[in-house]
PDB file of C-alpha atoms in Angstrom:
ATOM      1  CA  UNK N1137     101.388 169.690 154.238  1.00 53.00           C
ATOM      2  CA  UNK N1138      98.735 171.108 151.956  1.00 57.00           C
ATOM      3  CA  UNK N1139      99.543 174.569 150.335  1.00 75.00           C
ATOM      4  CA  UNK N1140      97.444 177.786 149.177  1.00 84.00           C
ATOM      5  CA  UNK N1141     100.789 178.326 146.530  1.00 88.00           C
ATOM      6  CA  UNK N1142      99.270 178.321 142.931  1.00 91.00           C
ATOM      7  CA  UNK N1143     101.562 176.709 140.335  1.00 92.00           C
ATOM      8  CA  UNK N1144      99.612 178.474 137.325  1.00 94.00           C
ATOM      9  CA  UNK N1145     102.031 181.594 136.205  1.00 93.00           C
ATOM     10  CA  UNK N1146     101.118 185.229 137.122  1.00 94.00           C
ATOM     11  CA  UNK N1147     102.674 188.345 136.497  1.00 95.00           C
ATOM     12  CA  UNK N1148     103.298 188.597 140.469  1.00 95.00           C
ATOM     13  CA  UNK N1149     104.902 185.122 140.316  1.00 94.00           C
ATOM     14  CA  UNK N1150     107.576 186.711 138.436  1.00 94.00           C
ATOM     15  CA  UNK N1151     108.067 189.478 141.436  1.00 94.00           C
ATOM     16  CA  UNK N1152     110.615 188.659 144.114  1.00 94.00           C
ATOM     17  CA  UNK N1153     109.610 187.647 147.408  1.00 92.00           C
ATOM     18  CA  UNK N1154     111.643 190.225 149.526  1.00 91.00           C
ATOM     19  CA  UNK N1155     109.955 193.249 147.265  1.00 94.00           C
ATOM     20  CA  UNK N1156     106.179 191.024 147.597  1.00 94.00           C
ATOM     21  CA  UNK N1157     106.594 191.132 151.393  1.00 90.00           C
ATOM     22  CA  UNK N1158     108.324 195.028 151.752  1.00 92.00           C
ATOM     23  CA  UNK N1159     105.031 196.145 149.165  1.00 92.00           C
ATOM     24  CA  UNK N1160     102.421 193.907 151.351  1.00 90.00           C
ATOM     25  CA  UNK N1161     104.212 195.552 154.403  1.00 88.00           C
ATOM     26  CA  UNK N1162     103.700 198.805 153.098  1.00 93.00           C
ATOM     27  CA  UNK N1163     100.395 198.528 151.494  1.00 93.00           C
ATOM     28  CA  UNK N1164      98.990 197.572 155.097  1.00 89.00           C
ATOM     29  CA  UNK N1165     100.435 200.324 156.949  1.00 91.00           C
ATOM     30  CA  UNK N1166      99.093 202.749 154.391  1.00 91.00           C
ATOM     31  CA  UNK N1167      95.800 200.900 155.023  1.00 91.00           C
ATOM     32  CA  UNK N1168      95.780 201.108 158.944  1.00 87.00           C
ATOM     33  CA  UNK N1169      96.706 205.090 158.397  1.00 87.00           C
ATOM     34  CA  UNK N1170      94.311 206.122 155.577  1.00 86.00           C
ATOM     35  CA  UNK N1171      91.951 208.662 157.185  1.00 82.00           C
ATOM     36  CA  UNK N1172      88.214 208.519 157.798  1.00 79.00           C
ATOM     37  CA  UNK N1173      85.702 210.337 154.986  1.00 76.00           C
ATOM     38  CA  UNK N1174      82.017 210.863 155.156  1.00 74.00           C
ATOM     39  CA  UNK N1175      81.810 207.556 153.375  1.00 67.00           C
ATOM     40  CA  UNK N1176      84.699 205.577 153.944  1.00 77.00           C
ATOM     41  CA  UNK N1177      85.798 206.683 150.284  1.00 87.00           C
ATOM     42  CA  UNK N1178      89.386 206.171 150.630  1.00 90.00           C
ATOM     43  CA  UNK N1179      88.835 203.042 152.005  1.00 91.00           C
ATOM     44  CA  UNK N1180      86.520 202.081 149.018  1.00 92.00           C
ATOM     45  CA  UNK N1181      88.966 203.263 146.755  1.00 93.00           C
ATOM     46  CA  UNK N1182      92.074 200.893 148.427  1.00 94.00           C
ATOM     47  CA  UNK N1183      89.541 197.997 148.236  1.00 95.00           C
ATOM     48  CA  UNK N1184      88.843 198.654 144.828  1.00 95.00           C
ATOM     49  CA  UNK N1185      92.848 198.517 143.816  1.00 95.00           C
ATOM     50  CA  UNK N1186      93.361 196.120 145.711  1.00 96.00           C
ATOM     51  CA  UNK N1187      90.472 194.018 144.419  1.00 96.00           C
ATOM     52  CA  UNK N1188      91.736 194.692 140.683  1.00 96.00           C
ATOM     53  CA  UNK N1189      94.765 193.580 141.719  1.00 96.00           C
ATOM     54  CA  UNK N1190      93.634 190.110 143.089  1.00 96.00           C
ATOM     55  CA  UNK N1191      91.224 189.762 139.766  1.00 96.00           C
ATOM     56  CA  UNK N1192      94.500 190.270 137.835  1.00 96.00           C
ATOM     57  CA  UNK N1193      96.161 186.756 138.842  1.00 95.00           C
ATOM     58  CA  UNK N1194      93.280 185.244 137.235  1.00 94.00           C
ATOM     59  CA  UNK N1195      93.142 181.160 137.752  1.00 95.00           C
ATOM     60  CA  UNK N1196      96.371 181.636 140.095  1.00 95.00           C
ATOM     61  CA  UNK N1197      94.064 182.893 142.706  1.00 94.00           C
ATOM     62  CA  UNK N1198      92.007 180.062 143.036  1.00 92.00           C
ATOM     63  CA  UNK N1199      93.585 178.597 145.964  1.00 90.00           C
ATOM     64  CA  UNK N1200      92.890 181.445 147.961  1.00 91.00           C
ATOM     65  CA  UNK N1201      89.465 181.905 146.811  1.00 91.00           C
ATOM     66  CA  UNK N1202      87.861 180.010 149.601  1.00 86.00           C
ATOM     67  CA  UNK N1203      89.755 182.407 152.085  1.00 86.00           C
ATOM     68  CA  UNK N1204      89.047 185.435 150.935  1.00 91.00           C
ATOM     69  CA  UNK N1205      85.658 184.327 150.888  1.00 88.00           C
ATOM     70  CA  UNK N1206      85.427 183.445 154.528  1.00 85.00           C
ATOM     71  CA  UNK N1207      87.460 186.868 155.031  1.00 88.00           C
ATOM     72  CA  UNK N1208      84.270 188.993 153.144  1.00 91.00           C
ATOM     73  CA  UNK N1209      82.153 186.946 155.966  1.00 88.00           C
ATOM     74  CA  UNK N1210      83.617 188.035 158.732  1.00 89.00           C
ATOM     75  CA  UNK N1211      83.943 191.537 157.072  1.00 92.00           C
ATOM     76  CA  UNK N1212      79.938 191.378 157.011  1.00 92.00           C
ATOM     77  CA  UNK N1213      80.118 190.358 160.591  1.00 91.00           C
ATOM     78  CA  UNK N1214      82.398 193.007 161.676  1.00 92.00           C
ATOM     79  CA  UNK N1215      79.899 196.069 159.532  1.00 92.00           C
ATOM     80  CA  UNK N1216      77.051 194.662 160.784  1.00 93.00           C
ATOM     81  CA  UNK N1217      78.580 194.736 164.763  1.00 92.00           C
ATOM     82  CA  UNK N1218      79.336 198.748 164.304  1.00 92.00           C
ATOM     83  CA  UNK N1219      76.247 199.294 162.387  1.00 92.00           C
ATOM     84  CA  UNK N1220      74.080 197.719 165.561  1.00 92.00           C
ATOM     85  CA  UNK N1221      76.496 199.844 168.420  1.00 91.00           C
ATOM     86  CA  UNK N1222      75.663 203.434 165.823  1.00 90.00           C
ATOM     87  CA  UNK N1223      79.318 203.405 164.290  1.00 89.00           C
ATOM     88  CA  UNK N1224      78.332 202.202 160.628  1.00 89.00           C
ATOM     89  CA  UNK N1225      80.935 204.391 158.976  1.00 90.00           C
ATOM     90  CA  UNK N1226      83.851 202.944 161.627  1.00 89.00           C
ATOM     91  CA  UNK N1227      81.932 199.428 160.581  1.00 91.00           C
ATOM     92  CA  UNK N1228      82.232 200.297 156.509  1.00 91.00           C
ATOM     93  CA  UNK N1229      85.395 201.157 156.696  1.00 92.00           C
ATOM     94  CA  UNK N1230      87.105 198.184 158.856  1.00 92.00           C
ATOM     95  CA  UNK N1231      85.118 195.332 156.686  1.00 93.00           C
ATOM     96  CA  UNK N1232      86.695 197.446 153.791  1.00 94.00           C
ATOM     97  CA  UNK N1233      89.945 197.131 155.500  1.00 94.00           C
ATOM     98  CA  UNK N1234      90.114 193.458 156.593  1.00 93.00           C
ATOM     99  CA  UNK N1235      89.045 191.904 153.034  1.00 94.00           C
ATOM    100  CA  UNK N1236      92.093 194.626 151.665  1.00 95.00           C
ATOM    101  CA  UNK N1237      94.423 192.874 153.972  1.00 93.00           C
ATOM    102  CA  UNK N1238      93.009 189.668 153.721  1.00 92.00           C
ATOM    103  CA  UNK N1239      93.641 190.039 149.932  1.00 94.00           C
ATOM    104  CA  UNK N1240      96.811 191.105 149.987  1.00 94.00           C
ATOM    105  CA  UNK N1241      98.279 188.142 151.856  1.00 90.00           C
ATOM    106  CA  UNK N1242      96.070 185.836 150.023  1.00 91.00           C
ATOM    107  CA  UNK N1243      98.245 186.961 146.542  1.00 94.00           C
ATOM    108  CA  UNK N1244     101.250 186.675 148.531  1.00 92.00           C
ATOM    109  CA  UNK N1245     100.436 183.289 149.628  1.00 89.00           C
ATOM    110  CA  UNK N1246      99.458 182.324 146.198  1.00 92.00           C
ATOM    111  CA  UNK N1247     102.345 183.514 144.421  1.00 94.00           C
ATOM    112  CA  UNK N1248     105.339 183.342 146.549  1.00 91.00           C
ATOM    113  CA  UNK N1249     106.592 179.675 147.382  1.00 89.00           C
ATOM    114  CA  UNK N1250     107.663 179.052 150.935  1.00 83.00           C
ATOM    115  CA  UNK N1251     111.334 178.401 150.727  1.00 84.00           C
ATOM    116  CA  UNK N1252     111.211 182.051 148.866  1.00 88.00           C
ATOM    117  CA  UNK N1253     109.585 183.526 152.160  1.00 84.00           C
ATOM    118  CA  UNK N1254     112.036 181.536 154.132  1.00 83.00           C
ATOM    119  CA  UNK N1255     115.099 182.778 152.188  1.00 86.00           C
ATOM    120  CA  UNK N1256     113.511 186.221 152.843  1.00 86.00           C
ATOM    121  CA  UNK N1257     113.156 185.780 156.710  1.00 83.00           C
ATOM    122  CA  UNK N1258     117.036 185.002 157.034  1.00 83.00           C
ATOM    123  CA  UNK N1259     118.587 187.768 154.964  1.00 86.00           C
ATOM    124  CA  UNK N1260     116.559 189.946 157.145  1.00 84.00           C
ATOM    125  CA  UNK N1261     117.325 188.856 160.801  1.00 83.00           C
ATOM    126  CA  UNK N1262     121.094 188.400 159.461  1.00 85.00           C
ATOM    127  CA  UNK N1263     121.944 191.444 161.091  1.00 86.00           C
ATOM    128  CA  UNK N1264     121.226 189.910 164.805  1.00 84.00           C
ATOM    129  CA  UNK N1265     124.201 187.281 164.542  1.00 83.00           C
ATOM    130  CA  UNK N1266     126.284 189.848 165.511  1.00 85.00           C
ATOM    131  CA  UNK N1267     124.507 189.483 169.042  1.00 84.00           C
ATOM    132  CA  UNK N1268     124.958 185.668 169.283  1.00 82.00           C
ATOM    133  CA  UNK N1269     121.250 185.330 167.759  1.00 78.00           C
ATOM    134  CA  UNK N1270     120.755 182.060 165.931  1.00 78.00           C
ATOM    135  CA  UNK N1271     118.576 183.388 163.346  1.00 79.00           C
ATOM    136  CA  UNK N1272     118.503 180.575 161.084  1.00 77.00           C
ATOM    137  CA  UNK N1273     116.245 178.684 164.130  1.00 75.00           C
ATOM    138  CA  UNK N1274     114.238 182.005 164.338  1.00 77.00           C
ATOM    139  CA  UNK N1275     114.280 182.628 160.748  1.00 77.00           C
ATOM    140  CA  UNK N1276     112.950 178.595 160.741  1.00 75.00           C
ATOM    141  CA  UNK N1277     110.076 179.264 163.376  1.00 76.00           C
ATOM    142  CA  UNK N1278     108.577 182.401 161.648  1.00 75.00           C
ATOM    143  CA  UNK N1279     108.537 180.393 158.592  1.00 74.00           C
ATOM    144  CA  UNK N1280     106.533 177.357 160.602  1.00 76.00           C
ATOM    145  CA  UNK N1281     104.088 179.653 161.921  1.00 76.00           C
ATOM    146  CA  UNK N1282     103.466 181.154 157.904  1.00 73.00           C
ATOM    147  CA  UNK N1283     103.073 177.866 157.218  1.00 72.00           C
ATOM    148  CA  UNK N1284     100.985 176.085 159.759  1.00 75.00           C
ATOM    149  CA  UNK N1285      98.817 179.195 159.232  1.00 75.00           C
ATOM    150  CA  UNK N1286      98.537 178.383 155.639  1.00 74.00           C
ATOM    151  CA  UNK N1287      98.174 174.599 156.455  1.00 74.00           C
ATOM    152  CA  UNK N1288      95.284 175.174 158.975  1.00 76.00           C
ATOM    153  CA  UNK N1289      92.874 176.994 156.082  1.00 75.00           C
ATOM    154  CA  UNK N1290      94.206 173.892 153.628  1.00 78.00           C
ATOM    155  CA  UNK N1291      92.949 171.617 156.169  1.00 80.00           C
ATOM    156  CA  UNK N1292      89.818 173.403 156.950  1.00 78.00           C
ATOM    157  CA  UNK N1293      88.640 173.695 153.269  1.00 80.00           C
ATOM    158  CA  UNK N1294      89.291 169.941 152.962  1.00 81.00           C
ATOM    159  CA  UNK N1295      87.162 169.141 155.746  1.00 83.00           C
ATOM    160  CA  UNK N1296      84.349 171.304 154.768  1.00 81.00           C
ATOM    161  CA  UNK N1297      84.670 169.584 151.041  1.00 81.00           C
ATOM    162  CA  UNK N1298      83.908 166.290 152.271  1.00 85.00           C
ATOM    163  CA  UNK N1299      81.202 167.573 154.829  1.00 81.00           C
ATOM    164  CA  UNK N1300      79.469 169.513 151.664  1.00 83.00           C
ATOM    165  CA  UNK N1301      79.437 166.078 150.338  1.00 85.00           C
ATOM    166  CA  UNK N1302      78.123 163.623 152.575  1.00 85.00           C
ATOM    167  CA  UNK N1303      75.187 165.647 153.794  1.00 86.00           C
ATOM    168  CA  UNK N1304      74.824 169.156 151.594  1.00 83.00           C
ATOM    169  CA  UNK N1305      75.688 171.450 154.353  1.00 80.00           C
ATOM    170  CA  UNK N1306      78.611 173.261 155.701  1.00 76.00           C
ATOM    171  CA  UNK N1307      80.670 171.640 158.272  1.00 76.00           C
ATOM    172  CA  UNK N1308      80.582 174.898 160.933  1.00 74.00           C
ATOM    173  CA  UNK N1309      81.858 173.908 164.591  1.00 71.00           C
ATOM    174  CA  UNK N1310      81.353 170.429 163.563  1.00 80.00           C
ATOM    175  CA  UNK N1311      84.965 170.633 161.827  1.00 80.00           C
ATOM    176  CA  UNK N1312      87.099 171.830 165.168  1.00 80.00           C
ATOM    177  CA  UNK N1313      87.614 168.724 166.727  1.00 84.00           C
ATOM    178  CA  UNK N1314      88.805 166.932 163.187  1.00 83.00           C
ATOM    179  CA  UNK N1315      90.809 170.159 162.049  1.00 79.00           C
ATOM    180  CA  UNK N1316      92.297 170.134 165.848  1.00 84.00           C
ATOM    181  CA  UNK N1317      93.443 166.327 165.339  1.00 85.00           C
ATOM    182  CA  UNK N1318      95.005 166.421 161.831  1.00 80.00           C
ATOM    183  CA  UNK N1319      96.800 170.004 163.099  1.00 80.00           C
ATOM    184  CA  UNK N1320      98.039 168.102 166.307  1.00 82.00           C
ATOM    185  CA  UNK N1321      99.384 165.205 163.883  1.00 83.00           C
ATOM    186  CA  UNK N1322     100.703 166.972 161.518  1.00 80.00           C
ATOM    187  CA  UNK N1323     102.524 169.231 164.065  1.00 80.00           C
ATOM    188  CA  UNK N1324     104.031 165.862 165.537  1.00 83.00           C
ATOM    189  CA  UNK N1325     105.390 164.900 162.099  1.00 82.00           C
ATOM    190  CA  UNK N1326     107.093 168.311 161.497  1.00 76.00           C
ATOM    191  CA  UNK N1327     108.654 168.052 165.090  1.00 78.00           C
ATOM    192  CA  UNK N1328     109.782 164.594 164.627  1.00 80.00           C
ATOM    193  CA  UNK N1329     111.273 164.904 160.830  1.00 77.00           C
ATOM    194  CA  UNK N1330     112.811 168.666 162.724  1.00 72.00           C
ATOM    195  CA  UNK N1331     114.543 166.367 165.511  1.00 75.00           C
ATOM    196  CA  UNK N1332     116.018 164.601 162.894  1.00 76.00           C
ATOM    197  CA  UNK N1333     117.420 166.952 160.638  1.00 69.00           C
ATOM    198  CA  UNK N1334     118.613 169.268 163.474  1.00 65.00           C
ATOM    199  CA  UNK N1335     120.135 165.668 165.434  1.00 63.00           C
ATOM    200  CA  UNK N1336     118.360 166.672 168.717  1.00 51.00           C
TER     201      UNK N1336
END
């Protein structure tokens, strides 16, 4: 399966994954709670830190490039929405807010491998096996869903590569029904090499 992970060192490769994922965790919270201003100033300001940040990882962030890109899209999308229905402020500051988020995950993503999330995942649902929870199998599907998530934007920016190519354009809704197929096979290889390894 393709992957957004970036094997070009950066000072936040050298971070460890459980204190990546408890500062992402945090840094989104404080995001969702920072309070409106005139002109969505502390907003602007947690973009721009945020933005520093992602600058900062230098060529390690160019896998994630293409997704943060799509992300500022949307974000355009989602300001220009509120700006037609008379909210532009509510519209500044949620564009401002998604492409913070967006950014955030994407260093994650580009710095953490996923056997490091994985290990993550377990230590913290460890607690549940004292209620007969099999956490390993839960830790296991949180970590497929990271990385089918990942996979699916891998996929996508493939696809859109070779469209770009053959006729100068992007691929749009053209792309869903090849992106659905090689999603749908790849999720059949995962389950079958799974039903292996587990003996089921």
């Amino acid at each position: 399966m393709g992957s957004l992970y970036s094997d070009i060192p950066s000072w936040l490769h050298r971070v460890p994954a459980g204190a990546k994922l408890a500062i992402l965790a945090l840094a989104g919270m404080l995001l969702l709670f920072l309070p409106s201003a005139p002109y969505g100033q502390w907003q602007a300001g947690a973009f721009a830190v945020v933005l520093a940040l992602y600058l900062s990882l230098g060529a390690a962030s160019r896998p994630t490039r293409r997704l943060v890109r799509m992300a500022a899209i949307a974000a355009a999308l989602v300001a220009g929405f509120h700006a037609l229905t008379g909210r532009p402020l509510l519209g500044i500051e949620s564009a401002l807010r998604l492409q913070s988020c967006t950014m955030l995950g994407a260093m994650l993503t580009a710095t953490t491998r996923f056997g490091e999330l994985l290990a993550v995942a377990e230590r913290c649902l460890a607690p549940l096996q004292r209620f007969g929870v099999r956490t390993e199998r839960l830790a296991l599907q949180l970590g497929l869903m990271m990385r089918f998530t990942e996979h699916f934007f891998v996929q996508w920016s493939r696809l859109d590569d070779a469209h770009r190519i053959r006729t100068g354009k992007a691929g749009g809704l053209r792309l869903l029904a090849p992106l659905t197929i090689r999603m749908l096979l790849a999720a059949r290889k995962v389950a079958d090499a799974l039903a292996i390894r587990l003996g089921a």
